[in-house]
Amino acid sequence: QVLLVESGGGVVQRGWSLRLSCAASGFPFGSYGMHWVRQAPGKGLEWVSYIRYDGSAKYYTDSVKGRFTISRDNSQNTLYLQMNSLIPEDTAVYYCAKKKEGDTDYFDYWGQGTLVSVSS
Amino acid sequence: DIQMTQSPSSVSASVGDRVTITCRASQGVRSWLAWYQQKPGKPPKILIYGASSLQSGVPSRFSGSGSGTDFALTISSLQPEDFATYYCQQANSFPLTFGGGTKVEIK
């Protein structure tokens, strides 16, 4: 079965960096695009970033452009999110999500999430 | 960016009720719309994609409709396990965007 397990979250101060990881199993990881989606405490869902199956295309929401970098290692079945210059507004649970098969970016499997807390 | 507006933000309903949630896009998204269910402390779960296609394993009491800018999610007969928050998401263009959510509560 598809399993996505995030790690790397924690409590940091403004301006610090974190790298999130998402270990994938149960599907051919190198054949699927992957996303990061976040959810601030008590708030709704916000899409953060996407990477194509082969890493050839990457997209970001405006608020993280220039600070966050998405990457993947298909040999290790792992997705990453490098987060630099963190600000309190980045405080959220970060989910990795698998792109549903097909041309359209829906999320058919999600991890349990990892909490990032940024203090000022 | 495409803004997604859901209504209502919350609804109180009883088991067995028919519940409809609407989602409006600030510009047309064709049929590139999904609905998700989220329970407290859990990740979202996809229910509907392509505006009206039921995801495998999702009960048939869930249905989706609409295209362009106006969409709806209907639960035909609310069950105890359906009390949750529901989100729409447009997949027409990046940045992908979600509606603000609709919390379905027990009356």
Short mmCIF file of N, CA, C and O in Angstrom, two decimals, chain B residues 12-68:
data_model
loop_
_atom_site.label_atom_id
_atom_site.label_comp_id
_atom_site.label_asym_id
_atom_site.label_seq_id
_atom_site.Cartn_x
_atom_site.Cartn_y
_atom_site.Cartn_z
N SER B 12 -24.65 22.78 10.30
CA SER B 12 -25.10 21.82 11.30
C SER B 12 -26.17 20.94 10.68
O SER B 12 -27.13 21.46 10.10
N ALA B 13 -26.00 19.65 10.81
CA ALA B 13 -26.93 18.72 10.17
C ALA B 13 -27.06 17.46 11.01
O ALA B 13 -26.21 17.19 11.88
N SER B 14 -28.10 16.72 10.73
CA SER B 14 -28.37 15.48 11.46
C SER B 14 -28.06 14.28 10.60
O SER B 14 -28.05 14.38 9.35
N VAL B 15 -27.83 13.15 11.23
CA VAL B 15 -27.64 11.91 10.50
C VAL B 15 -28.86 11.67 9.61
O VAL B 15 -30.00 11.83 10.04
N GLY B 16 -28.58 11.35 8.36
CA GLY B 16 -29.65 11.12 7.40
C GLY B 16 -29.98 12.33 6.54
O GLY B 16 -30.66 12.19 5.51
N ASP B 17 -29.52 13.51 6.93
CA ASP B 17 -29.78 14.72 6.15
C ASP B 17 -29.01 14.70 4.83
O ASP B 17 -27.96 14.08 4.70
N ARG B 18 -29.55 15.45 3.89
CA ARG B 18 -28.84 15.74 2.63
C ARG B 18 -28.11 17.06 2.82
O ARG B 18 -28.71 18.05 3.24
N VAL B 19 -26.84 17.06 2.51
CA VAL B 19 -26.01 18.25 2.71
C VAL B 19 -25.33 18.62 1.40
O VAL B 19 -24.78 17.75 0.71
N THR B 20 -25.39 19.90 1.06
CA THR B 20 -24.73 20.39 -0.14
C THR B 20 -23.80 21.54 0.21
O THR B 20 -24.19 22.47 0.92
N ILE B 21 -22.57 21.44 -0.26
CA ILE B 21 -21.55 22.47 -0.07
C ILE B 21 -21.19 23.02 -1.44
O ILE B 21 -21.06 22.25 -2.40
N THR B 22 -21.04 24.33 -1.54
CA THR B 22 -20.71 24.90 -2.83
C THR B 22 -19.31 25.52 -2.83
O THR B 22 -18.77 25.90 -1.78
N CYS B 23 -18.76 25.61 -4.01
CA CYS B 23 -17.41 26.15 -4.21
C CYS B 23 -17.43 26.97 -5.48
O CYS B 23 -17.89 26.48 -6.53
N ARG B 24 -16.96 28.19 -5.39
CA ARG B 24 -16.94 29.08 -6.56
C ARG B 24 -15.50 29.51 -6.84
O ARG B 24 -14.78 29.94 -5.92
N ALA B 25 -15.10 29.40 -8.10
CA ALA B 25 -13.77 29.82 -8.52
C ALA B 25 -13.82 31.23 -9.08
O ALA B 25 -14.80 31.62 -9.74
N SER B 26 -12.75 31.98 -8.86
CA SER B 26 -12.72 33.37 -9.32
C SER B 26 -12.56 33.48 -10.83
O SER B 26 -12.81 34.55 -11.41
N GLN B 27 -12.15 32.41 -11.45
CA GLN B 27 -12.14 32.29 -12.91
C GLN B 27 -12.35 30.83 -13.26
O GLN B 27 -12.21 29.96 -12.41
N GLY B 28 -12.70 30.58 -14.50
CA GLY B 28 -13.05 29.22 -14.89
C GLY B 28 -11.92 28.24 -14.71
O GLY B 28 -10.76 28.52 -15.05
N VAL B 29 -12.25 27.06 -14.18
CA VAL B 29 -11.28 25.99 -13.99
C VAL B 29 -11.70 24.73 -14.73
O VAL B 29 -11.22 23.62 -14.43
N ARG B 30 -12.59 24.90 -15.73
CA ARG B 30 -13.11 23.76 -16.49
C ARG B 30 -13.68 22.75 -15.49
O ARG B 30 -14.52 23.12 -14.68
N SER B 31 -13.28 21.51 -15.57
CA SER B 31 -13.75 20.50 -14.59
C SER B 31 -12.62 20.06 -13.68
O SER B 31 -12.69 19.01 -13.04
N TRP B 32 -11.57 20.87 -13.61
CA TRP B 32 -10.37 20.49 -12.85
C TRP B 32 -10.54 20.88 -11.37
O TRP B 32 -9.92 21.82 -10.87
N LEU B 33 -11.41 20.15 -10.72
CA LEU B 33 -11.72 20.44 -9.33
C LEU B 33 -11.84 19.15 -8.53
O LEU B 33 -12.39 18.16 -9.02
N ALA B 34 -11.31 19.19 -7.32
CA ALA B 34 -11.39 18.04 -6.42
C ALA B 34 -12.00 18.47 -5.09
O ALA B 34 -11.98 19.66 -4.73
N TRP B 35 -12.54 17.48 -4.39
CA TRP B 35 -13.06 17.67 -3.04
C TRP B 35 -12.33 16.72 -2.10
O TRP B 35 -12.09 15.56 -2.44
N TYR B 36 -12.02 17.23 -0.91
CA TYR B 36 -11.31 16.46 0.12
C TYR B 36 -12.09 16.53 1.42
O TYR B 36 -12.73 17.54 1.72
N GLN B 37 -11.96 15.47 2.20
CA GLN B 37 -12.52 15.41 3.54
C GLN B 37 -11.36 15.35 4.53
O GLN B 37 -10.42 14.58 4.32
N GLN B 38 -11.43 16.14 5.59
CA GLN B 38 -10.40 16.08 6.61
C GLN B 38 -11.02 15.99 7.99
O GLN B 38 -11.89 16.79 8.34
N LYS B 39 -10.55 15.02 8.77
CA LYS B 39 -10.97 14.88 10.16
C LYS B 39 -9.85 15.40 11.06
O LYS B 39 -8.68 15.41 10.65
N PRO B 40 -10.18 15.82 12.28
CA PRO B 40 -9.17 16.44 13.17
C PRO B 40 -7.95 15.55 13.36
O PRO B 40 -8.07 14.35 13.63
N GLY B 41 -6.79 16.15 13.20
CA GLY B 41 -5.53 15.45 13.41
C GLY B 41 -5.14 14.48 12.32
O GLY B 41 -4.14 13.75 12.48
N LYS B 42 -5.88 14.47 11.23
CA LYS B 42 -5.61 13.55 10.12
C LYS B 42 -5.34 14.33 8.84
O LYS B 42 -5.77 15.47 8.70
N PRO B 43 -4.64 13.69 7.89
CA PRO B 43 -4.48 14.35 6.59
C PRO B 43 -5.79 14.32 5.80
O PRO B 43 -6.68 13.52 6.10
N PRO B 44 -5.90 15.16 4.81
CA PRO B 44 -7.10 15.13 3.94
C PRO B 44 -7.17 13.81 3.16
O PRO B 44 -6.16 13.15 2.93
N LYS B 45 -8.39 13.52 2.73
CA LYS B 45 -8.67 12.34 1.92
C LYS B 45 -9.44 12.79 0.69
O LYS B 45 -10.44 13.52 0.82
N ILE B 46 -9.00 12.37 -0.47
CA ILE B 46 -9.69 12.77 -1.68
C ILE B 46 -11.01 12.02 -1.81
O ILE B 46 -11.09 10.81 -1.57
N LEU B 47 -12.07 12.76 -2.18
CA LEU B 47 -13.39 12.17 -2.37
C LEU B 47 -13.78 12.17 -3.85
O LEU B 47 -14.26 11.17 -4.38
N ILE B 48 -13.62 13.32 -4.47
CA ILE B 48 -14.08 13.58 -5.83
C ILE B 48 -12.96 14.25 -6.60
O ILE B 48 -12.25 15.11 -6.06
N TYR B 49 -12.78 13.87 -7.85
CA TYR B 49 -11.86 14.58 -8.73
C TYR B 49 -12.53 14.77 -10.08
O TYR B 49 -13.54 14.13 -10.38
N GLY B 50 -11.98 15.68 -10.88
CA GLY B 50 -12.62 15.96 -12.15
C GLY B 50 -14.04 16.48 -11.98
O GLY B 50 -14.89 16.25 -12.85
N ALA B 51 -14.29 17.13 -10.87
CA ALA B 51 -15.58 17.74 -10.49
C ALA B 51 -16.66 16.72 -10.12
O ALA B 51 -17.49 17.00 -9.24
N SER B 52 -16.66 15.55 -10.75
CA SER B 52 -17.77 14.62 -10.52
C SER B 52 -17.37 13.15 -10.46
O SER B 52 -18.25 12.29 -10.30
N SER B 53 -16.10 12.85 -10.58
CA SER B 53 -15.66 11.45 -10.55
C SER B 53 -15.38 11.02 -9.11
O SER B 53 -14.62 11.68 -8.39
N LEU B 54 -15.97 9.91 -8.72
CA LEU B 54 -15.82 9.40 -7.35
C LEU B 54 -14.50 8.65 -7.23
O LEU B 54 -14.23 7.73 -8.02
N GLN B 55 -13.70 9.02 -6.26
CA GLN B 55 -12.45 8.31 -6.03
C GLN B 55 -12.76 6.87 -5.57
O GLN B 55 -13.73 6.64 -4.83
N SER B 56 -11.96 5.94 -6.01
CA SER B 56 -12.12 4.54 -5.63
C SER B 56 -12.21 4.39 -4.11
O SER B 56 -11.40 4.96 -3.36
N GLY B 57 -13.19 3.63 -3.67
CA GLY B 57 -13.35 3.35 -2.24
C GLY B 57 -14.20 4.36 -1.49
O GLY B 57 -14.52 4.13 -0.32
N VAL B 58 -14.59 5.43 -2.13
CA VAL B 58 -15.41 6.46 -1.48
C VAL B 58 -16.89 6.07 -1.63
O VAL B 58 -17.32 5.71 -2.73
N PRO B 59 -17.66 6.17 -0.56
CA PRO B 59 -19.08 5.76 -0.64
C PRO B 59 -19.87 6.58 -1.66
O PRO B 59 -19.60 7.77 -1.86
N SER B 60 -20.85 5.93 -2.27
CA SER B 60 -21.61 6.56 -3.34
C SER B 60 -22.55 7.65 -2.85
O SER B 60 -23.16 8.35 -3.67
N ARG B 61 -22.69 7.83 -1.55
CA ARG B 61 -23.52 8.94 -1.04
C ARG B 61 -22.85 10.30 -1.30
O ARG B 61 -23.51 11.33 -1.20
N PHE B 62 -21.56 10.27 -1.64
CA PHE B 62 -20.86 11.50 -2.02
C PHE B 62 -20.96 11.68 -3.53
O PHE B 62 -20.73 10.74 -4.30
N SER B 63 -21.30 12.90 -3.96
CA SER B 63 -21.31 13.19 -5.38
C SER B 63 -20.88 14.64 -5.60
O SER B 63 -21.04 15.50 -4.73
N GLY B 64 -20.33 14.87 -6.78
CA GLY B 64 -19.89 16.20 -7.14
C GLY B 64 -20.50 16.63 -8.45
O GLY B 64 -20.82 15.80 -9.31
N SER B 65 -20.65 17.94 -8.61
CA SER B 65 -21.22 18.46 -9.85
C SER B 65 -20.62 19.83 -10.14
O SER B 65 -19.98 20.44 -9.28
N GLY B 66 -20.85 20.28 -11.37
CA GLY B 66 -20.43 21.62 -11.75
C GLY B 66 -19.31 21.62 -12.76
O GLY B 66 -18.67 20.60 -13.03
N SER B 67 -19.08 22.80 -13.31
CA SER B 67 -17.96 23.04 -14.22
C SER B 67 -17.81 24.54 -14.38
O SER B 67 -18.74 25.31 -14.08
N GLY B 68 -16.64 24.95 -14.86
CA GLY B 68 -16.41 26.38 -15.03
C GLY B 68 -16.06 27.06 -13.73
O GLY B 68 -14.93 26.94 -13.25
#
